[in-house]
Coordinates of C-alpha atoms in Angstrom, one line a residue:
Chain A
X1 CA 118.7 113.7 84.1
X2 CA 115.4 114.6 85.6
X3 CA 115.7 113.9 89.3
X4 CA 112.0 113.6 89.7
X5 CA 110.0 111.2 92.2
X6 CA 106.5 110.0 91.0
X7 CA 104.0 108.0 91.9
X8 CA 101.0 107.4 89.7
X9 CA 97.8 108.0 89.6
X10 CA 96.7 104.5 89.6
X11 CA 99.3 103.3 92.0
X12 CA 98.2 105.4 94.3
X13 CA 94.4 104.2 94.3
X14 CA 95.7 100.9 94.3
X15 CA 98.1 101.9 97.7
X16 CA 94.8 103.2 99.1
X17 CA 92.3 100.3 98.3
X18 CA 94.8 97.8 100.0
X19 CA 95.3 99.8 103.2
X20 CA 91.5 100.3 103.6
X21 CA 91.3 96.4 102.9
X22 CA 93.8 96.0 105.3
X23 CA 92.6 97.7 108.2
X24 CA 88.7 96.8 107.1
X25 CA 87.1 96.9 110.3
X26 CA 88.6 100.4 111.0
X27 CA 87.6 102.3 108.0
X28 CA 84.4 100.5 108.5
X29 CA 83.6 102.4 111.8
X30 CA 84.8 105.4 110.3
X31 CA 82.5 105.0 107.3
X32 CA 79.9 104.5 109.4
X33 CA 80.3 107.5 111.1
X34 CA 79.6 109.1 107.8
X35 CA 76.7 106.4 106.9
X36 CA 74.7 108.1 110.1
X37 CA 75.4 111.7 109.3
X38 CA 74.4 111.5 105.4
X39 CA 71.2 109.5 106.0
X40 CA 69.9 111.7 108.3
X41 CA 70.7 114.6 106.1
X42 CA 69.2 113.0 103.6
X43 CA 66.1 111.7 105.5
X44 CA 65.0 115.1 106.8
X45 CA 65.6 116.2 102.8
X46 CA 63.3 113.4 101.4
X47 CA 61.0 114.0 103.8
X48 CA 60.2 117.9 102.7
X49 CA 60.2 116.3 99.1
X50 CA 57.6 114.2 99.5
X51 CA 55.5 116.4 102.3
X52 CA 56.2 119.2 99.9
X53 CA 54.9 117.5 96.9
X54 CA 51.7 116.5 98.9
X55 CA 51.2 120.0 99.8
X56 CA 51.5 120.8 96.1
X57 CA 49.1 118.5 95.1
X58 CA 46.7 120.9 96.3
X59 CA 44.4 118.0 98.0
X60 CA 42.6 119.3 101.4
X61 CA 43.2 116.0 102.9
X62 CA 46.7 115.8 102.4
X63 CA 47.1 119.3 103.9
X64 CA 45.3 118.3 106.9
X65 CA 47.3 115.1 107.3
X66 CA 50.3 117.2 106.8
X67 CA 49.1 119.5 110.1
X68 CA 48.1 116.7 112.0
X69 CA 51.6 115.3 111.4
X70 CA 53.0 118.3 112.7
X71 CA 53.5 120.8 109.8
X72 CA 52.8 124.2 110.4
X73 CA 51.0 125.0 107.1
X74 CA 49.6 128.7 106.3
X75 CA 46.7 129.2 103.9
X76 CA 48.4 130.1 100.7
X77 CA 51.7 128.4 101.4
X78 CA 53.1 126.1 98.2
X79 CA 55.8 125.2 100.1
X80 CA 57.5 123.5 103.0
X81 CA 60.8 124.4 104.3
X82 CA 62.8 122.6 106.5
X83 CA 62.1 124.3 109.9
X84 CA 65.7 126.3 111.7
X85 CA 65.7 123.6 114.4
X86 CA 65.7 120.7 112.0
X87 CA 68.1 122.9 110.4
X88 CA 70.1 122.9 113.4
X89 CA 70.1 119.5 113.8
X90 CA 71.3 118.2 111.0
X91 CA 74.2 120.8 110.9
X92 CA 74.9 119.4 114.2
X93 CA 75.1 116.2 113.8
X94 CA 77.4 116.8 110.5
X95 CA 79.7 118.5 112.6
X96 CA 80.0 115.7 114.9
X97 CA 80.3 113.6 111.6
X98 CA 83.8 115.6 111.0
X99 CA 84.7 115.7 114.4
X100 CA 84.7 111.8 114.5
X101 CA 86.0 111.2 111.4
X102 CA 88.9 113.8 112.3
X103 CA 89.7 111.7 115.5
X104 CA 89.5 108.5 113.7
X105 CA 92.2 109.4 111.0
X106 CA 94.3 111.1 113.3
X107 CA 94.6 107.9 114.6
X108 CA 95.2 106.2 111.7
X109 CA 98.1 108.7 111.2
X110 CA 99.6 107.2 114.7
X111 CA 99.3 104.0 113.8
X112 CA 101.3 104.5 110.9
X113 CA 103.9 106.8 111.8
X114 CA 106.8 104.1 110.9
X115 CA 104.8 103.2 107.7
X116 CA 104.4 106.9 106.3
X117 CA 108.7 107.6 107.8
X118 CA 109.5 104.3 105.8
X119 CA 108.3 105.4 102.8
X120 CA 109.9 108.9 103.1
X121 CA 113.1 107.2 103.6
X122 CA 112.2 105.6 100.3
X123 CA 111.3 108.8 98.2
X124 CA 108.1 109.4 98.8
X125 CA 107.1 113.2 98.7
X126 CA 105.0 115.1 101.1
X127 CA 102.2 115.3 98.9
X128 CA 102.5 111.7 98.0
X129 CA 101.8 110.8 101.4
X130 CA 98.5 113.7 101.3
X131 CA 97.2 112.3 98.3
X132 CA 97.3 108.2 99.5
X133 CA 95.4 109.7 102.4
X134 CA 93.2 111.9 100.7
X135 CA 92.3 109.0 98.3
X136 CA 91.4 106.5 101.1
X137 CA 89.0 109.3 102.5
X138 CA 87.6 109.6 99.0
X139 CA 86.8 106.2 98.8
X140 CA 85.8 106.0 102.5
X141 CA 83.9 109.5 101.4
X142 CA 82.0 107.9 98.4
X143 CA 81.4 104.6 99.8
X144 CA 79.7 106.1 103.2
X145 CA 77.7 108.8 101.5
X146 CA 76.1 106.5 98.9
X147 CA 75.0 104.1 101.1
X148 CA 73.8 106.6 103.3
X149 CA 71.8 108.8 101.3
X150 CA 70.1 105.3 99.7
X151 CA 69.7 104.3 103.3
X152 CA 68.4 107.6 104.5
X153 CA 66.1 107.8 101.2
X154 CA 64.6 104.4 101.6
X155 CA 64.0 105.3 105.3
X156 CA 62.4 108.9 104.5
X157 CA 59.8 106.8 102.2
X158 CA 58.5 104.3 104.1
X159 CA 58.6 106.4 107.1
X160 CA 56.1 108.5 104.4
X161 CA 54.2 105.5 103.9
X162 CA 53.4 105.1 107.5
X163 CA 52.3 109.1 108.2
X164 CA 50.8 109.8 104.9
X165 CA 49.3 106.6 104.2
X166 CA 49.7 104.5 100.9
X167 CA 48.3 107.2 98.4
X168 CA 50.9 109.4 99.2
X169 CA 53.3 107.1 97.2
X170 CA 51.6 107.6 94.3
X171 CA 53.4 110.5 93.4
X172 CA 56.7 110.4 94.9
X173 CA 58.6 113.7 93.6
X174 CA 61.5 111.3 91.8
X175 CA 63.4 114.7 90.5
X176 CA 63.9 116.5 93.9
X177 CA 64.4 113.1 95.7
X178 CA 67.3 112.3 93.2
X179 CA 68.4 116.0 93.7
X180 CA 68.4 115.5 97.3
X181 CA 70.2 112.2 97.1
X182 CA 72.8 113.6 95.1
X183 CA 73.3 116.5 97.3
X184 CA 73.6 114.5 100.2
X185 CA 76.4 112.2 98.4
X186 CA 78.5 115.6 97.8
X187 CA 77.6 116.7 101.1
X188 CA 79.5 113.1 102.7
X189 CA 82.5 113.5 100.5
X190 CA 82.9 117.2 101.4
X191 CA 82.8 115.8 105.0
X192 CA 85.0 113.0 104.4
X193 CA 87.8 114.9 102.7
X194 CA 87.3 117.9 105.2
X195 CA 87.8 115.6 108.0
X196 CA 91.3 113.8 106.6
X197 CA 92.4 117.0 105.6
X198 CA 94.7 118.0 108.7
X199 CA 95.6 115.1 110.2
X200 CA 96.6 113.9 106.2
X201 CA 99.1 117.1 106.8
X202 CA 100.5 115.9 109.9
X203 CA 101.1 113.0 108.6
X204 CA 103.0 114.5 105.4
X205 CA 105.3 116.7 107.8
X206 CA 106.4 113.7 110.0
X207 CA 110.2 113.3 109.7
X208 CA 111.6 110.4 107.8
X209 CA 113.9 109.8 110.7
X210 CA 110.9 108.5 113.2
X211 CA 111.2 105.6 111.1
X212 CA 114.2 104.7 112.2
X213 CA 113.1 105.3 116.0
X214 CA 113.1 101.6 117.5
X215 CA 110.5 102.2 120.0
X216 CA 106.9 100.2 118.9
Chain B
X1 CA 143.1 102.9 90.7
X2 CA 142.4 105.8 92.3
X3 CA 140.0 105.7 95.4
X4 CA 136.9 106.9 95.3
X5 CA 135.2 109.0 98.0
X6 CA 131.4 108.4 98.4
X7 CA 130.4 110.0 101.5
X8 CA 132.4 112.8 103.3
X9 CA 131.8 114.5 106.7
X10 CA 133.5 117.2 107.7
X11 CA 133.8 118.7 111.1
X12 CA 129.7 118.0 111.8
X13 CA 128.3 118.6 115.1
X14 CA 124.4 117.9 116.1
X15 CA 123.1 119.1 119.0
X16 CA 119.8 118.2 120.7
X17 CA 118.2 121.7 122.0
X18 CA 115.8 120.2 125.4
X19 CA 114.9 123.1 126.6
X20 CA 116.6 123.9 129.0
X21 CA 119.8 122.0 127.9
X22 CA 121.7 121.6 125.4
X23 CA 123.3 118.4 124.2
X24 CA 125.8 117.9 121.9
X25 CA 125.9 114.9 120.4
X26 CA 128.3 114.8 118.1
X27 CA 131.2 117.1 118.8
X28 CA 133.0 117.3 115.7
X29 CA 133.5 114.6 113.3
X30 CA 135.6 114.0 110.4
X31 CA 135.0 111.0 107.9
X32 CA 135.6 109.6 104.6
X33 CA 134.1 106.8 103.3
X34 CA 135.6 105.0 100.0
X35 CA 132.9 103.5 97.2
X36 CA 132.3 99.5 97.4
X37 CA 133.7 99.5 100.8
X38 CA 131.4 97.6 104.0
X39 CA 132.0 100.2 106.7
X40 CA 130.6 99.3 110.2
X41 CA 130.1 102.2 112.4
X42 CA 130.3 101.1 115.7
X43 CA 129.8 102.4 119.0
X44 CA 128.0 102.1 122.4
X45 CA 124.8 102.9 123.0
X46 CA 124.5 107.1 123.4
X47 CA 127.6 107.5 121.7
X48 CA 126.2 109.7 118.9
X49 CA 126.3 106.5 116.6
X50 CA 122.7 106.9 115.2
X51 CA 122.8 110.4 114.7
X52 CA 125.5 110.5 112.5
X53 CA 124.1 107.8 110.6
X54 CA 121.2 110.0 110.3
X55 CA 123.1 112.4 109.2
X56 CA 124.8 110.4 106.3
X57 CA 121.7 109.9 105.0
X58 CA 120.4 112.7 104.9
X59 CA 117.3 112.3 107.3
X60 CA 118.8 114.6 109.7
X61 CA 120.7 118.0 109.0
X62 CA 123.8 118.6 111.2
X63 CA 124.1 121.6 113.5
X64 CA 127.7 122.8 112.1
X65 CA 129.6 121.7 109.2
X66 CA 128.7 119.4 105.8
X67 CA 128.0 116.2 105.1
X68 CA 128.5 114.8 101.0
X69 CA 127.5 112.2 99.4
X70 CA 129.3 111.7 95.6
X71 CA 129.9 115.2 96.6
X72 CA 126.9 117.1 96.7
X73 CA 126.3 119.3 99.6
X74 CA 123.4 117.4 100.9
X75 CA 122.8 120.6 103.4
X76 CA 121.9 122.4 99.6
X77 CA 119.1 120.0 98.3
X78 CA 115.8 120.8 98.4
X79 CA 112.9 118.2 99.1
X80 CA 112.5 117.2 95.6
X81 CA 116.2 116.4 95.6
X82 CA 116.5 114.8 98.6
X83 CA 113.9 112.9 98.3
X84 CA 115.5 111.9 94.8
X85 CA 118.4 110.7 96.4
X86 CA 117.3 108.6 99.1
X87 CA 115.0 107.3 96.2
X88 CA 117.8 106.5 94.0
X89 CA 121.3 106.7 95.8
X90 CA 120.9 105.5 98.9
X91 CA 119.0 102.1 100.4
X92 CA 118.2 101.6 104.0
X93 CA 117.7 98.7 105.9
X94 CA 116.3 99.4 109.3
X95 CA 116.6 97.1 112.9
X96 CA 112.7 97.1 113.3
X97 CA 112.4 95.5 108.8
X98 CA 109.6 98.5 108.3
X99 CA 107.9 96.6 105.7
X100 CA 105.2 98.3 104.7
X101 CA 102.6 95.9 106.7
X102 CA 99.8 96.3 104.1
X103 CA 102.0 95.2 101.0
X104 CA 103.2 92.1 100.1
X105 CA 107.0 91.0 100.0
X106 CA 106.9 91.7 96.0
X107 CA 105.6 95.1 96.4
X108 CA 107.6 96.1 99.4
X109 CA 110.3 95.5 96.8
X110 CA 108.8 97.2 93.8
X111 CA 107.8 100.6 95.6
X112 CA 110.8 102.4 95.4
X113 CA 111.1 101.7 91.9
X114 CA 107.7 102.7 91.4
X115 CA 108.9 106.1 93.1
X116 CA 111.9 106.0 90.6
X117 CA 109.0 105.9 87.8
X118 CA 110.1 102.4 86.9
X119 CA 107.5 100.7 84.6
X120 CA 105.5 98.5 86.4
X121 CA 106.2 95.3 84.4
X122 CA 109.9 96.2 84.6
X123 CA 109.9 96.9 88.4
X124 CA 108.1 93.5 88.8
X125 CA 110.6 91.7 87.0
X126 CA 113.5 93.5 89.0
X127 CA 111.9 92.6 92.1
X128 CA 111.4 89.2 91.7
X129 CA 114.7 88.6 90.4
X130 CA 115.8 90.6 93.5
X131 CA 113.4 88.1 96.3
X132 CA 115.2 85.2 93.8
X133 CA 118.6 86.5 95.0
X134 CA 118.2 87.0 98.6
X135 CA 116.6 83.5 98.5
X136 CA 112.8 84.3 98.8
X137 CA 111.7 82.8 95.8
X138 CA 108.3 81.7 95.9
X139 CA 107.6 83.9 98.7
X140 CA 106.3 87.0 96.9
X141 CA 102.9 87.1 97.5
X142 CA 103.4 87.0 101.5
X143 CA 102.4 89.8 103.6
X144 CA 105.4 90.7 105.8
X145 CA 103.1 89.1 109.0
X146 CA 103.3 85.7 106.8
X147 CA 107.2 85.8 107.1
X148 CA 109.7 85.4 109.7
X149 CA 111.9 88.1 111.3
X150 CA 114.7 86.7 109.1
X151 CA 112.7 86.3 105.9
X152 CA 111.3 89.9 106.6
X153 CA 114.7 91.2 106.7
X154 CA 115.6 89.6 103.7
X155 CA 112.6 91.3 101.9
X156 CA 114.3 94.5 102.9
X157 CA 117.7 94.1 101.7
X158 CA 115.8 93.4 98.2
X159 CA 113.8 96.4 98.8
X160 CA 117.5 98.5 99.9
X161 CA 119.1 96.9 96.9
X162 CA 115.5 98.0 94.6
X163 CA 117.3 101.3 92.8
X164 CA 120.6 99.7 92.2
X165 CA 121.7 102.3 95.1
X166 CA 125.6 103.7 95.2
X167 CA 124.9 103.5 99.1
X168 CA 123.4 100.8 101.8
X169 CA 122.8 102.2 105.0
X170 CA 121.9 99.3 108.0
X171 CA 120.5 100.6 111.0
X172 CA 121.6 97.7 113.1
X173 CA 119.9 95.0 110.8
X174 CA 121.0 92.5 113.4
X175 CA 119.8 93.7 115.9
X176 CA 116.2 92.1 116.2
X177 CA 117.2 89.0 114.6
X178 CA 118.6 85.6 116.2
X179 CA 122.5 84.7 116.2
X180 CA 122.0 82.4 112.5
X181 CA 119.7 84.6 110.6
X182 CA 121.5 87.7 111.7
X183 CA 124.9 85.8 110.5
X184 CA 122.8 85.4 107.0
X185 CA 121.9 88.4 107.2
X186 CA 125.5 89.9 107.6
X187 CA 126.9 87.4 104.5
X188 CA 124.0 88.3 102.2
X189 CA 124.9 92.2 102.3
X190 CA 128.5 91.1 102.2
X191 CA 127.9 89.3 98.9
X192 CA 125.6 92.4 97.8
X193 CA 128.2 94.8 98.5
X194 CA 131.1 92.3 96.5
X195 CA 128.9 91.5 93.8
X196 CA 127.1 94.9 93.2
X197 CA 130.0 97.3 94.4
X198 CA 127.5 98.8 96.8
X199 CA 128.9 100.4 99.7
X200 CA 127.5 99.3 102.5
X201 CA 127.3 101.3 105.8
X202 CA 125.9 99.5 108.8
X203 CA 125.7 101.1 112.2
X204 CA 125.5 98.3 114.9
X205 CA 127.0 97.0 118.0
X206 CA 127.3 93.2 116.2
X207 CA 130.5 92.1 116.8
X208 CA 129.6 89.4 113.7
X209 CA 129.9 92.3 111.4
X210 CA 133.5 93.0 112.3
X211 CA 134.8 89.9 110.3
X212 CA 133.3 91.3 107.4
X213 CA 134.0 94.9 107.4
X214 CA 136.3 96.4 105.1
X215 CA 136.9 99.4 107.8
X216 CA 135.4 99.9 111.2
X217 CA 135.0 103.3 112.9
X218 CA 135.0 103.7 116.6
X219 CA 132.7 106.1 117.6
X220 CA 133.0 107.5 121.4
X221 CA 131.6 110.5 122.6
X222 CA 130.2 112.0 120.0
X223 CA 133.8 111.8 118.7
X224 CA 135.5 109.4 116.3
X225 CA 137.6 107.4 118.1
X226 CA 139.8 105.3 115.8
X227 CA 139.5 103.8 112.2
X228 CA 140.5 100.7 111.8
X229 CA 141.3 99.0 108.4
X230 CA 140.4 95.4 107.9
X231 CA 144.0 94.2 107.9
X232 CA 144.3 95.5 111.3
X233 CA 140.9 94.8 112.6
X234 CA 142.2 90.8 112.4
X235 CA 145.1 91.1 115.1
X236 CA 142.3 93.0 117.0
X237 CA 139.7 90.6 117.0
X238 CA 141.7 88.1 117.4
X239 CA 143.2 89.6 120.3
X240 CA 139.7 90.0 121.7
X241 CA 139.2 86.0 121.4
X242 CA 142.7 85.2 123.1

């Protein structure tokens, strides 16, 4: 006889949904965390899109709006890049995205100390318990980074709309805005899943025997 | 018929390394425990009672000497194995319930099986035929925060009872509950352990659990202290009441 424990693929999504249903508010803050991070990732990417596709357009106007709203454009340049200090910035503030999100499930792990022992003491693997947590940071991951990279994109486009005036809507660069959206979503599940990553292996190492501890 | 040995200790020790101390818990204890009896382990508090519960199943590896269960070295299993077996062979019923707080009282029930690769519509089944028996039908869909400490407890005999287990193991499962529902409690994993031929193991300082035990061992010191059979457990207790 096969002395095998399982859990299935499904189940375990299922186990996943209902414990980020239960504790709602919770994941919500955490998400949030991740909301912030993405859209301004993705905000400072739409932004050289659409200044970038001005500047392509090859319009004198539009280069001199683009200096006057603070671009450093050289005769002969076809492109904008994103300058180190933006760069900076935005790696920044996606480190403090992990940091946050690391703190936050590390709590979570606390909290559930008795829950994760209780289900050792009723079979459950090490990596059963990684994956449940992995696939609550997945969801937390994919719900976060798509509404932040919509929310950062709408934001970089009417911000565009202010600084660049109407025409500049005209010809929104659709293809590298949807690349940039896309990048950011991978971007905020990277983060997500990096952030659960260690305290999902404390969790998995925790003793069975702390469940029986009587202590709240 | 010949007697059957489900769990045997021999000659285990545990001690607690603290740094600069080291305690021994359990100095040395010997133990056999016959299938489809309802063993209480009893003990006061400190005594080394809870760490040789631990010990029997399996959450806890002793310091010297072996502990089996249906003889298997449990020392020798890896973490597939051992998680196999307190999957499958044993059940636990804790003092604190530890229902999973997130699941209702039909899938508290149905997750071991589920770990046991049980098919879902099978598992569900079980389980509610299991909630029927401990008398919480109708109360499947309640989160363990709908449901009294009693009820709750209840929901976690089912959930011991899930894998048709050889072994129950109660971590004083009276021990949070009032004098009547603990008193339910006690008679409803006496009837499991009679009806299913589960042997039950229950460490707790409940003297309500004496008049169903099959066989009570003492424990003092880290030591066993004396093993009483039911027949003479009666003159005790009743000596106690005198």
């Amino acid at each position: 006889m096969a002395r095998l424990v399982v859990l299935p693929f499904t189940k375990s999504i299922e186990i996943a949904y209902k414990s980020l249903q239960a504790r709602f508010f919770r994941s919500l803050v955490t998400t949030l965390t991740l909301v912030l991070a993405v859209s301004f990732l993705t905000f400072s990417q739409v932004n050289i899109n659409i200044a970038d596709s001005l500047l392509a357009s090859g319009d004198p106007d539009m280069c001199h709006m683009l200096m006057r709203c603070g671009y450093d454009i050289m005769p002969g340049d076809t492109s904008l890049a994103a300058s180190p200090k933006q760069r900076w910035i935005v790696i920044l503030s996606l480190l403090v995205c992990v940091v946050g999100i690391i703190n936050a499930q590390l709590m979570s792990v606390t909290e559930r100390f008795r829950e994760i022992g209780t289900m050792k003491c009723l079979g459950a693997l090490d990596r059963f318990i990684v994956r449940l947590f992995v696939m609550e940071a997945t969801i937390q991951g994919l719900a976060g980074a798509v509404s932040g990279a919509i929310f950062g994109g709408v934001v970089a486009i009417i911000s565009a709309l202010f600084r660049f005036g109407p025409e500049s809507l005209g010809n929104l660069p659709w293809p590298e805005i949807a690349t940039s959206l896309a990048t950011a979503t991978l971007t905020g599940i990277a983060l997500s899943l990096a952030g659960v990553l260690y305290p999902a292996v404390i969790a998995a190492r925790m003793q069975p025997v702390e469940a029986m501890r009587v202590e709240q | 018929m010949t007697k059957k040995t489900i769990v045997r200790v021999t000659d285990v020790t545990k001690d607690f390394d603290l740094g600069k101390i080291v305690v021994e818990v359990l100095k040395g204890i010997d133990l056999e425990i016959e299938t489809g009896k309802y063993v209480s382990i009893m003990g006061p508090s400190g005594s080394g009672k809870s760490t040789l519960f631990n010990m029997i199943g399996g959450l806890d590896k002793p310091t010297t000497g072996k502990v089996f269960i249906d003889e298997v070295d449990i020392a020798q299993l890896d973490a597939y194995e051992l998680a196999w077996l307190r999957c499958r062979k044993i059940g636990y019923i804790f003092q604190t319930f530890n229902l999973i707080p997130v699941m209702t009282a039909l899938e508290n029930v149905t997750l071991p099986m589920t770990f046991a690769g049980v098919p879902s519509e099978t598992a569900v089944e079980k389980g509610m035929d299991l909630l029927k028996k401990v008398g919480l039908e109708g109360r499947h869909a309640h989160k363990p925060s709908e449901l009294s400490g009693g009820q709750q407890q209840r929901v976690a005999v089912a959930r011991a009872l899930a894998n048709s287990p050889s072994i129950i193991l109660a971590d004083e499962p009276t021990g949070n509950l009032d004098l009547k529902t603990g008193e339910e409690i006690i008679s409803l994993l006496k009837d499991m352990s009679d009806d299913q031929g589960v042997t039950v193991i229950s460490a707790t300082h409940d003297y309500k659990m004496l008049n169903v035990s099959d066989q009570v061992i003492w424990i003092r010191d880290g030591r066993v202290d004396k093993v009483q059979e039911r027949d003479e457990l009666e003159i005790n207790t009743g000596g106690m009441s005198s």
